[in-house]
Amino acid sequence: MRPHRRSVLLGQLVADRAAPSQQGVLNELRRAVLDGGVPPGTPIPLADVADVFGVSQIPVREALKTLIGEGLVEHRLNFGYTVALLTPQELREMYIVREALESASLGVAVANATDADRAAAVAVNVGLEQAIRDDDAGAYHRQSRELHAALTRPSRMHRLLHMLEAAWNVTEPVQSMLHVSRDDRAALHADHCAMVDAFVAGDAERLIAVAEDHAVRLNAVIAKLPTDTGLLA
């Protein structure tokens, strides 16, 4: 018999055992998957997760059903639940979805942006520059998502933004920016700086053009991700 191996997911969970709830289980499982500490393909042992939260398996199973619907978890007969594992083609497809949704929001975001919105984008970009200087791939990955959110959030197109967030979430367990070269991150950041400049200037046409160039560069970078590390199917 093969020895039981503890899933890395269990060490990432922070459970409120004093007041457990199905929503709390769902929120914490989602957070653990999106934080990047749980690689794609990681087993999600139903009974062990229930023990962590001090609940029966029913709320855990219901939470996992929701995460399957969000594209974050997979279930296979006889194999159980795992963090979703994308193929290289699926990863590229999700980046195309993200690009399309973002492009649809940027013009409206520029028109609706307040001084506070523009200041927020500049502040996030400062954080990105620090991550580049520190060669901190993890910080760069997190700040990159926040920058794109800062540029699209002012659109106030809430349904579109919800779909964009869902598309980002599907790709998040891969933690793409941790696996690209320092030079590629620097080139992507040059695009970010140009995007922020156009956003602050209120130039929607230039922002959309730079964002399209950025998407082409990003897709080329993603296509170079190694496929033999277990991150992709």
PDB file of C-alpha atoms in Angstrom:
ATOM      1  CA  MET A   1       0.000   0.000   0.000  1.00  0.00           C
ATOM      2  CA  ARG A   2       1.294   3.439  -0.908  1.00  0.00           C
ATOM      3  CA  PRO A   3       1.768   5.749   2.113  1.00  0.00           C
ATOM      4  CA  HIS A   4      -0.753   8.562   2.534  1.00  0.00           C
ATOM      5  CA  ARG A   5       0.857  11.872   1.593  1.00  0.00           C
ATOM      6  CA  ARG A   6      -0.413  15.053   3.186  1.00  0.00           C
ATOM      7  CA  SER A   7      -1.725  17.513   0.608  1.00  0.00           C
ATOM      8  CA  VAL A   8       0.118  20.843   0.502  1.00  0.00           C
ATOM      9  CA  LEU A   9      -3.308  22.511   0.431  1.00  0.00           C
ATOM     10  CA  LEU A  10      -3.969  21.621   4.064  1.00  0.00           C
ATOM     11  CA  GLY A  11      -1.031  23.704   5.261  1.00  0.00           C
ATOM     12  CA  GLN A  12      -2.370  26.746   3.420  1.00  0.00           C
ATOM     13  CA  LEU A  13      -5.828  26.738   5.000  1.00  0.00           C
ATOM     14  CA  VAL A  14      -6.732  29.077   7.854  1.00  0.00           C
ATOM     15  CA  ALA A  15      -9.961  27.810   9.405  1.00  0.00           C
ATOM     16  CA  ASP A  16     -12.343  29.526  11.795  1.00  0.00           C
ATOM     17  CA  ARG A  17     -13.344  26.449  13.755  1.00  0.00           C
ATOM     18  CA  ALA A  18     -15.256  28.554  16.303  1.00  0.00           C
ATOM     19  CA  ALA A  19     -17.861  29.585  13.721  1.00  0.00           C
ATOM     20  CA  PRO A  20     -17.518  27.379  10.636  1.00  0.00           C
ATOM     21  CA  SER A  21     -19.894  27.977   7.730  1.00  0.00           C
ATOM     22  CA  GLN A  22     -20.262  26.738   4.173  1.00  0.00           C
ATOM     23  CA  GLN A  23     -19.491  30.227   2.862  1.00  0.00           C
ATOM     24  CA  GLY A  24     -16.420  30.410   5.071  1.00  0.00           C
ATOM     25  CA  VAL A  25     -15.186  27.069   3.750  1.00  0.00           C
ATOM     26  CA  LEU A  26     -15.739  28.248   0.170  1.00  0.00           C
ATOM     27  CA  ASN A  27     -14.000  31.575   0.705  1.00  0.00           C
ATOM     28  CA  GLU A  28     -10.967  30.004   2.366  1.00  0.00           C
ATOM     29  CA  LEU A  29     -10.548  27.258  -0.211  1.00  0.00           C
ATOM     30  CA  ARG A  30     -10.770  29.834  -2.992  1.00  0.00           C
ATOM     31  CA  ARG A  31      -8.243  32.099  -1.258  1.00  0.00           C
ATOM     32  CA  ALA A  32      -5.781  29.249  -0.771  1.00  0.00           C
ATOM     33  CA  VAL A  33      -5.951  28.274  -4.438  1.00  0.00           C
ATOM     34  CA  LEU A  34      -5.625  31.851  -5.707  1.00  0.00           C
ATOM     35  CA  ASP A  35      -2.744  32.793  -3.390  1.00  0.00           C
ATOM     36  CA  GLY A  36      -0.369  30.647  -5.423  1.00  0.00           C
ATOM     37  CA  GLY A  37       0.836  28.357  -2.652  1.00  0.00           C
ATOM     38  CA  VAL A  38      -1.101  25.398  -4.025  1.00  0.00           C
ATOM     39  CA  PRO A  39       0.181  24.271  -7.445  1.00  0.00           C
ATOM     40  CA  PRO A  40      -2.170  23.015 -10.179  1.00  0.00           C
ATOM     41  CA  GLY A  41      -2.858  19.307  -9.816  1.00  0.00           C
ATOM     42  CA  THR A  42      -2.622  19.390  -6.007  1.00  0.00           C
ATOM     43  CA  PRO A  43      -4.995  16.838  -4.409  1.00  0.00           C
ATOM     44  CA  ILE A  44      -7.846  18.198  -2.302  1.00  0.00           C
ATOM     45  CA  PRO A  45      -8.646  15.415   0.200  1.00  0.00           C
ATOM     46  CA  LEU A  46     -12.287  15.839   1.153  1.00  0.00           C
ATOM     47  CA  ALA A  47     -12.123  14.238   4.599  1.00  0.00           C
ATOM     48  CA  ASP A  48      -8.910  16.017   5.593  1.00  0.00           C
ATOM     49  CA  VAL A  49     -10.254  19.412   4.532  1.00  0.00           C
ATOM     50  CA  ALA A  50     -13.421  18.774   6.542  1.00  0.00           C
ATOM     51  CA  ASP A  51     -11.270  17.973   9.574  1.00  0.00           C
ATOM     52  CA  VAL A  52      -9.337  21.237   9.175  1.00  0.00           C
ATOM     53  CA  PHE A  53     -12.577  23.230   9.291  1.00  0.00           C
ATOM     54  CA  GLY A  54     -14.254  21.053  11.905  1.00  0.00           C
ATOM     55  CA  VAL A  55     -17.265  20.369   9.667  1.00  0.00           C
ATOM     56  CA  SER A  56     -18.820  17.411   7.918  1.00  0.00           C
ATOM     57  CA  GLN A  57     -17.869  16.628   4.348  1.00  0.00           C
ATOM     58  CA  ILE A  58     -21.138  18.084   3.023  1.00  0.00           C
ATOM     59  CA  PRO A  59     -20.204  21.826   3.133  1.00  0.00           C
ATOM     60  CA  VAL A  60     -16.750  21.021   1.763  1.00  0.00           C
ATOM     61  CA  ARG A  61     -18.252  19.069  -1.128  1.00  0.00           C
ATOM     62  CA  GLU A  62     -20.657  21.930  -1.881  1.00  0.00           C
ATOM     63  CA  ALA A  63     -17.801  24.451  -1.802  1.00  0.00           C
ATOM     64  CA  LEU A  64     -15.795  22.303  -4.197  1.00  0.00           C
ATOM     65  CA  LYS A  65     -18.772  22.112  -6.574  1.00  0.00           C
ATOM     66  CA  THR A  66     -18.786  25.905  -6.685  1.00  0.00           C
ATOM     67  CA  LEU A  67     -15.044  25.999  -7.363  1.00  0.00           C
ATOM     68  CA  ILE A  68     -15.469  23.448 -10.153  1.00  0.00           C
ATOM     69  CA  GLY A  69     -17.971  25.855 -11.715  1.00  0.00           C
ATOM     70  CA  GLU A  70     -15.392  28.643 -11.404  1.00  0.00           C
ATOM     71  CA  GLY A  71     -12.769  26.547 -13.183  1.00  0.00           C
ATOM     72  CA  LEU A  72     -10.478  26.347 -10.137  1.00  0.00           C
ATOM     73  CA  VAL A  73     -11.046  22.712  -9.163  1.00  0.00           C
ATOM     74  CA  GLU A  74     -11.458  19.464 -11.092  1.00  0.00           C
ATOM     75  CA  HIS A  75     -13.101  16.209 -10.057  1.00  0.00           C
ATOM     76  CA  ARG A  76     -12.384  12.848 -11.644  1.00  0.00           C
ATOM     77  CA  LEU A  77     -13.982   9.546 -10.726  1.00  0.00           C
ATOM     78  CA  ASN A  78     -11.588   7.401  -8.662  1.00  0.00           C
ATOM     79  CA  PHE A  79      -9.112  10.300  -8.409  1.00  0.00           C
ATOM     80  CA  GLY A  80     -11.106  12.795  -6.348  1.00  0.00           C
ATOM     81  CA  TYR A  81     -10.708  16.556  -6.296  1.00  0.00           C
ATOM     82  CA  THR A  82      -7.632  18.457  -7.434  1.00  0.00           C
ATOM     83  CA  VAL A  83      -6.665  22.053  -8.175  1.00  0.00           C
ATOM     84  CA  ALA A  84      -7.450  22.512 -11.865  1.00  0.00           C
ATOM     85  CA  LEU A  85      -4.615  21.770 -14.260  1.00  0.00           C
ATOM     86  CA  LEU A  86      -4.748  23.664 -17.569  1.00  0.00           C
ATOM     87  CA  THR A  87      -3.239  22.527 -20.821  1.00  0.00           C
ATOM     88  CA  PRO A  88      -0.922  25.054 -22.529  1.00  0.00           C
ATOM     89  CA  GLN A  89      -3.672  25.720 -25.080  1.00  0.00           C
ATOM     90  CA  GLU A  90      -6.262  26.341 -22.355  1.00  0.00           C
ATOM     91  CA  LEU A  91      -3.912  28.769 -20.624  1.00  0.00           C
ATOM     92  CA  ARG A  92      -3.405  30.724 -23.848  1.00  0.00           C
ATOM     93  CA  GLU A  93      -7.158  30.729 -24.457  1.00  0.00           C
ATOM     94  CA  MET A  94      -7.809  32.225 -21.014  1.00  0.00           C
ATOM     95  CA  TYR A  95      -5.295  34.994 -21.693  1.00  0.00           C
ATOM     96  CA  ILE A  96      -7.173  35.787 -24.911  1.00  0.00           C
ATOM     97  CA  VAL A  97     -10.431  35.959 -22.923  1.00  0.00           C
ATOM     98  CA  ARG A  98      -8.795  38.300 -20.423  1.00  0.00           C
ATOM     99  CA  GLU A  99      -7.491  40.501 -23.250  1.00  0.00           C
ATOM    100  CA  ALA A 100     -10.913  40.778 -24.901  1.00  0.00           C
ATOM    101  CA  LEU A 101     -12.728  41.679 -21.694  1.00  0.00           C
ATOM    102  CA  GLU A 102     -10.077  44.182 -20.643  1.00  0.00           C
ATOM    103  CA  SER A 103     -10.058  45.863 -24.045  1.00  0.00           C
ATOM    104  CA  ALA A 104     -13.839  46.251 -23.885  1.00  0.00           C
ATOM    105  CA  SER A 105     -13.585  48.129 -20.588  1.00  0.00           C
ATOM    106  CA  LEU A 106     -10.611  50.447 -21.070  1.00  0.00           C
ATOM    107  CA  GLY A 107     -12.244  53.202 -23.105  1.00  0.00           C
ATOM    108  CA  VAL A 108     -15.090  53.519 -20.611  1.00  0.00           C
ATOM    109  CA  ALA A 109     -12.618  53.353 -17.721  1.00  0.00           C
ATOM    110  CA  VAL A 110     -10.693  56.342 -19.078  1.00  0.00           C
ATOM    111  CA  ALA A 111     -13.914  58.328 -19.506  1.00  0.00           C
ATOM    112  CA  ASN A 112     -15.113  57.521 -15.977  1.00  0.00           C
ATOM    113  CA  ALA A 113     -11.791  57.780 -14.142  1.00  0.00           C
ATOM    114  CA  THR A 114     -11.542  60.148 -11.205  1.00  0.00           C
ATOM    115  CA  ASP A 115      -8.417  61.721  -9.785  1.00  0.00           C
ATOM    116  CA  ALA A 116      -8.465  58.991  -7.145  1.00  0.00           C
ATOM    117  CA  ASP A 117      -8.601  56.292  -9.842  1.00  0.00           C
ATOM    118  CA  ARG A 118      -5.635  57.813 -11.658  1.00  0.00           C
ATOM    119  CA  ALA A 119      -3.665  58.128  -8.425  1.00  0.00           C
ATOM    120  CA  ALA A 120      -4.405  54.485  -7.598  1.00  0.00           C
ATOM    121  CA  ALA A 121      -3.023  53.300 -10.954  1.00  0.00           C
ATOM    122  CA  VAL A 122       0.134  55.354 -10.476  1.00  0.00           C
ATOM    123  CA  ALA A 123       0.609  53.967  -6.965  1.00  0.00           C
ATOM    124  CA  VAL A 124       0.288  50.358  -8.120  1.00  0.00           C
ATOM    125  CA  ASN A 125       2.781  51.020 -10.894  1.00  0.00           C
ATOM    126  CA  VAL A 126       5.264  52.319  -8.312  1.00  0.00           C
ATOM    127  CA  GLY A 127       4.906  48.983  -6.557  1.00  0.00           C
ATOM    128  CA  LEU A 128       5.587  47.184  -9.824  1.00  0.00           C
ATOM    129  CA  GLU A 129       8.748  49.206 -10.358  1.00  0.00           C
ATOM    130  CA  GLN A 130       9.933  48.230  -6.890  1.00  0.00           C
ATOM    131  CA  ALA A 131       9.269  44.564  -7.664  1.00  0.00           C
ATOM    132  CA  ILE A 132      11.364  44.911 -10.829  1.00  0.00           C
ATOM    133  CA  ARG A 133      14.228  46.509  -8.883  1.00  0.00           C
ATOM    134  CA  ASP A 134      14.046  43.809  -6.202  1.00  0.00           C
ATOM    135  CA  ASP A 135      13.739  41.048  -8.815  1.00  0.00           C
ATOM    136  CA  ASP A 136      10.761  39.852  -6.770  1.00  0.00           C
ATOM    137  CA  ALA A 137       8.754  37.724  -9.186  1.00  0.00           C
ATOM    138  CA  GLY A 138       6.021  37.001  -6.641  1.00  0.00           C
ATOM    139  CA  ALA A 139       5.411  40.668  -5.891  1.00  0.00           C
ATOM    140  CA  TYR A 140       5.508  41.450  -9.593  1.00  0.00           C
ATOM    141  CA  HIS A 141       2.871  38.803 -10.295  1.00  0.00           C
ATOM    142  CA  ARG A 142       0.521  40.164  -7.620  1.00  0.00           C
ATOM    143  CA  GLN A 143       1.059  43.825  -8.504  1.00  0.00           C
ATOM    144  CA  SER A 144       0.606  43.155 -12.226  1.00  0.00           C
ATOM    145  CA  ARG A 145      -2.899  41.845 -11.637  1.00  0.00           C
ATOM    146  CA  GLU A 146      -3.676  44.787  -9.384  1.00  0.00           C
ATOM    147  CA  LEU A 147      -2.486  47.237 -12.047  1.00  0.00           C
ATOM    148  CA  HIS A 148      -4.748  45.750 -14.695  1.00  0.00           C
ATOM    149  CA  ALA A 149      -7.604  45.922 -12.171  1.00  0.00           C
ATOM    150  CA  ALA A 150      -6.795  49.577 -11.442  1.00  0.00           C
ATOM    151  CA  LEU A 151      -7.011  50.370 -15.160  1.00  0.00           C
ATOM    152  CA  THR A 152     -10.310  48.553 -15.744  1.00  0.00           C
ATOM    153  CA  ARG A 153     -12.171  49.060 -12.453  1.00  0.00           C
ATOM    154  CA  PRO A 154     -13.166  52.684 -13.216  1.00  0.00           C
ATOM    155  CA  SER A 155     -15.322  51.437 -16.104  1.00  0.00           C
ATOM    156  CA  ARG A 156     -17.918  50.482 -13.453  1.00  0.00           C
ATOM    157  CA  MET A 157     -19.041  47.769 -15.908  1.00  0.00           C
ATOM    158  CA  HIS A 158     -19.720  45.405 -13.047  1.00  0.00           C
ATOM    159  CA  ARG A 159     -20.841  42.304 -14.950  1.00  0.00           C
ATOM    160  CA  LEU A 160     -17.909  42.581 -17.346  1.00  0.00           C
ATOM    161  CA  LEU A 161     -15.500  43.117 -14.453  1.00  0.00           C
ATOM    162  CA  HIS A 162     -16.917  40.051 -12.715  1.00  0.00           C
ATOM    163  CA  MET A 163     -16.234  37.963 -15.831  1.00  0.00           C
ATOM    164  CA  LEU A 164     -12.738  39.448 -16.085  1.00  0.00           C
ATOM    165  CA  GLU A 165     -12.003  38.575 -12.473  1.00  0.00           C
ATOM    166  CA  ALA A 166     -13.214  35.021 -13.071  1.00  0.00           C
ATOM    167  CA  ALA A 167     -10.939  34.688 -16.116  1.00  0.00           C
ATOM    168  CA  TRP A 168      -7.957  35.964 -14.106  1.00  0.00           C
ATOM    169  CA  ASN A 169      -8.764  33.477 -11.336  1.00  0.00           C
ATOM    170  CA  VAL A 170      -8.643  30.502 -13.698  1.00  0.00           C
ATOM    171  CA  THR A 171      -5.051  31.338 -14.657  1.00  0.00           C
ATOM    172  CA  GLU A 172      -3.935  32.313 -11.148  1.00  0.00           C
ATOM    173  CA  PRO A 173      -2.775  28.885  -9.841  1.00  0.00           C
ATOM    174  CA  VAL A 174      -0.156  28.809 -12.629  1.00  0.00           C
ATOM    175  CA  GLN A 175       1.448  32.003 -11.226  1.00  0.00           C
ATOM    176  CA  SER A 176       2.751  32.795 -14.714  1.00  0.00           C
ATOM    177  CA  MET A 177       5.019  35.709 -13.863  1.00  0.00           C
ATOM    178  CA  LEU A 178       7.040  33.528 -11.489  1.00  0.00           C
ATOM    179  CA  HIS A 179       8.149  31.431 -14.436  1.00  0.00           C
ATOM    180  CA  VAL A 180       9.156  34.045 -17.011  1.00  0.00           C
ATOM    181  CA  SER A 181      12.567  35.639 -17.372  1.00  0.00           C
ATOM    182  CA  ARG A 182      13.613  38.867 -15.716  1.00  0.00           C
ATOM    183  CA  ASP A 183      14.010  40.460 -19.176  1.00  0.00           C
ATOM    184  CA  ASP A 184      10.458  39.487 -20.124  1.00  0.00           C
ATOM    185  CA  ARG A 185       9.086  40.985 -16.908  1.00  0.00           C
ATOM    186  CA  ALA A 186      10.994  44.208 -17.632  1.00  0.00           C
ATOM    187  CA  ALA A 187       9.566  44.364 -21.173  1.00  0.00           C
ATOM    188  CA  LEU A 188       6.048  43.777 -19.880  1.00  0.00           C
ATOM    189  CA  HIS A 189       6.576  46.485 -17.291  1.00  0.00           C
ATOM    190  CA  ALA A 190       7.591  48.974 -19.978  1.00  0.00           C
ATOM    191  CA  ASP A 191       4.152  48.336 -21.491  1.00  0.00           C
ATOM    192  CA  HIS A 192       2.565  48.865 -18.072  1.00  0.00           C
ATOM    193  CA  CYS A 193       4.270  52.247 -17.737  1.00  0.00           C
ATOM    194  CA  ALA A 194       2.989  53.316 -21.164  1.00  0.00           C
ATOM    195  CA  MET A 195      -0.515  52.142 -20.247  1.00  0.00           C
ATOM    196  CA  VAL A 196      -0.501  54.118 -17.009  1.00  0.00           C
ATOM    197  CA  ASP A 197       0.780  57.228 -18.804  1.00  0.00           C
ATOM    198  CA  ALA A 198      -2.066  57.014 -21.332  1.00  0.00           C
ATOM    199  CA  PHE A 199      -4.633  56.348 -18.589  1.00  0.00           C
ATOM    200  CA  VAL A 200      -3.498  59.326 -16.532  1.00  0.00           C
ATOM    201  CA  ALA A 201      -3.501  61.526 -19.660  1.00  0.00           C
ATOM    202  CA  GLY A 202      -7.062  60.464 -20.454  1.00  0.00           C
ATOM    203  CA  ASP A 203      -5.993  59.159 -23.867  1.00  0.00           C
ATOM    204  CA  ALA A 204      -8.268  56.162 -24.426  1.00  0.00           C
ATOM    205  CA  GLU A 205      -7.114  55.535 -27.995  1.00  0.00           C
ATOM    206  CA  ARG A 206      -3.460  55.332 -26.987  1.00  0.00           C
ATOM    207  CA  LEU A 207      -4.262  53.202 -23.934  1.00  0.00           C
ATOM    208  CA  ILE A 208      -6.155  50.667 -26.023  1.00  0.00           C
ATOM    209  CA  ALA A 209      -3.367  50.571 -28.639  1.00  0.00           C
ATOM    210  CA  VAL A 210      -0.665  50.016 -26.009  1.00  0.00           C
ATOM    211  CA  ALA A 211      -2.834  47.388 -24.279  1.00  0.00           C
ATOM    212  CA  GLU A 212      -3.156  45.508 -27.582  1.00  0.00           C
ATOM    213  CA  ASP A 213       0.633  45.544 -28.043  1.00  0.00           C
ATOM    214  CA  HIS A 214       1.014  44.412 -24.437  1.00  0.00           C
ATOM    215  CA  ALA A 215      -1.346  41.500 -25.047  1.00  0.00           C
ATOM    216  CA  VAL A 216       0.689  40.379 -28.057  1.00  0.00           C
ATOM    217  CA  ARG A 217       3.876  40.477 -25.980  1.00  0.00           C
ATOM    218  CA  LEU A 218       2.216  38.713 -23.048  1.00  0.00           C
ATOM    219  CA  ASN A 219       0.846  35.944 -25.252  1.00  0.00           C
ATOM    220  CA  ALA A 220       4.334  35.392 -26.687  1.00  0.00           C
ATOM    221  CA  VAL A 221       5.779  35.191 -23.173  1.00  0.00           C
ATOM    222  CA  ILE A 222       3.099  32.753 -22.023  1.00  0.00           C
ATOM    223  CA  ALA A 223       3.764  30.550 -25.054  1.00  0.00           C
ATOM    224  CA  LYS A 224       7.339  30.094 -23.784  1.00  0.00           C
ATOM    225  CA  LEU A 225       6.339  28.778 -20.351  1.00  0.00           C
ATOM    226  CA  PRO A 226       7.891  25.352 -19.660  1.00  0.00           C
ATOM    227  CA  THR A 227       5.469  22.483 -20.096  1.00  0.00           C
ATOM    228  CA  ASP A 228       7.466  19.866 -18.166  1.00  0.00           C
ATOM    229  CA  THR A 229       7.247  21.332 -14.657  1.00  0.00           C
ATOM    230  CA  GLY A 230       3.835  19.986 -13.674  1.00  0.00           C
ATOM    231  CA  LEU A 231       2.252  23.451 -13.797  1.00  0.00           C
ATOM    232  CA  LEU A 232       0.476  22.603 -17.045  1.00  0.00           C
ATOM    233  CA  ALA A 233      -1.150  19.405 -18.214  1.00  0.00           C
TER     234      ALA A 233
END
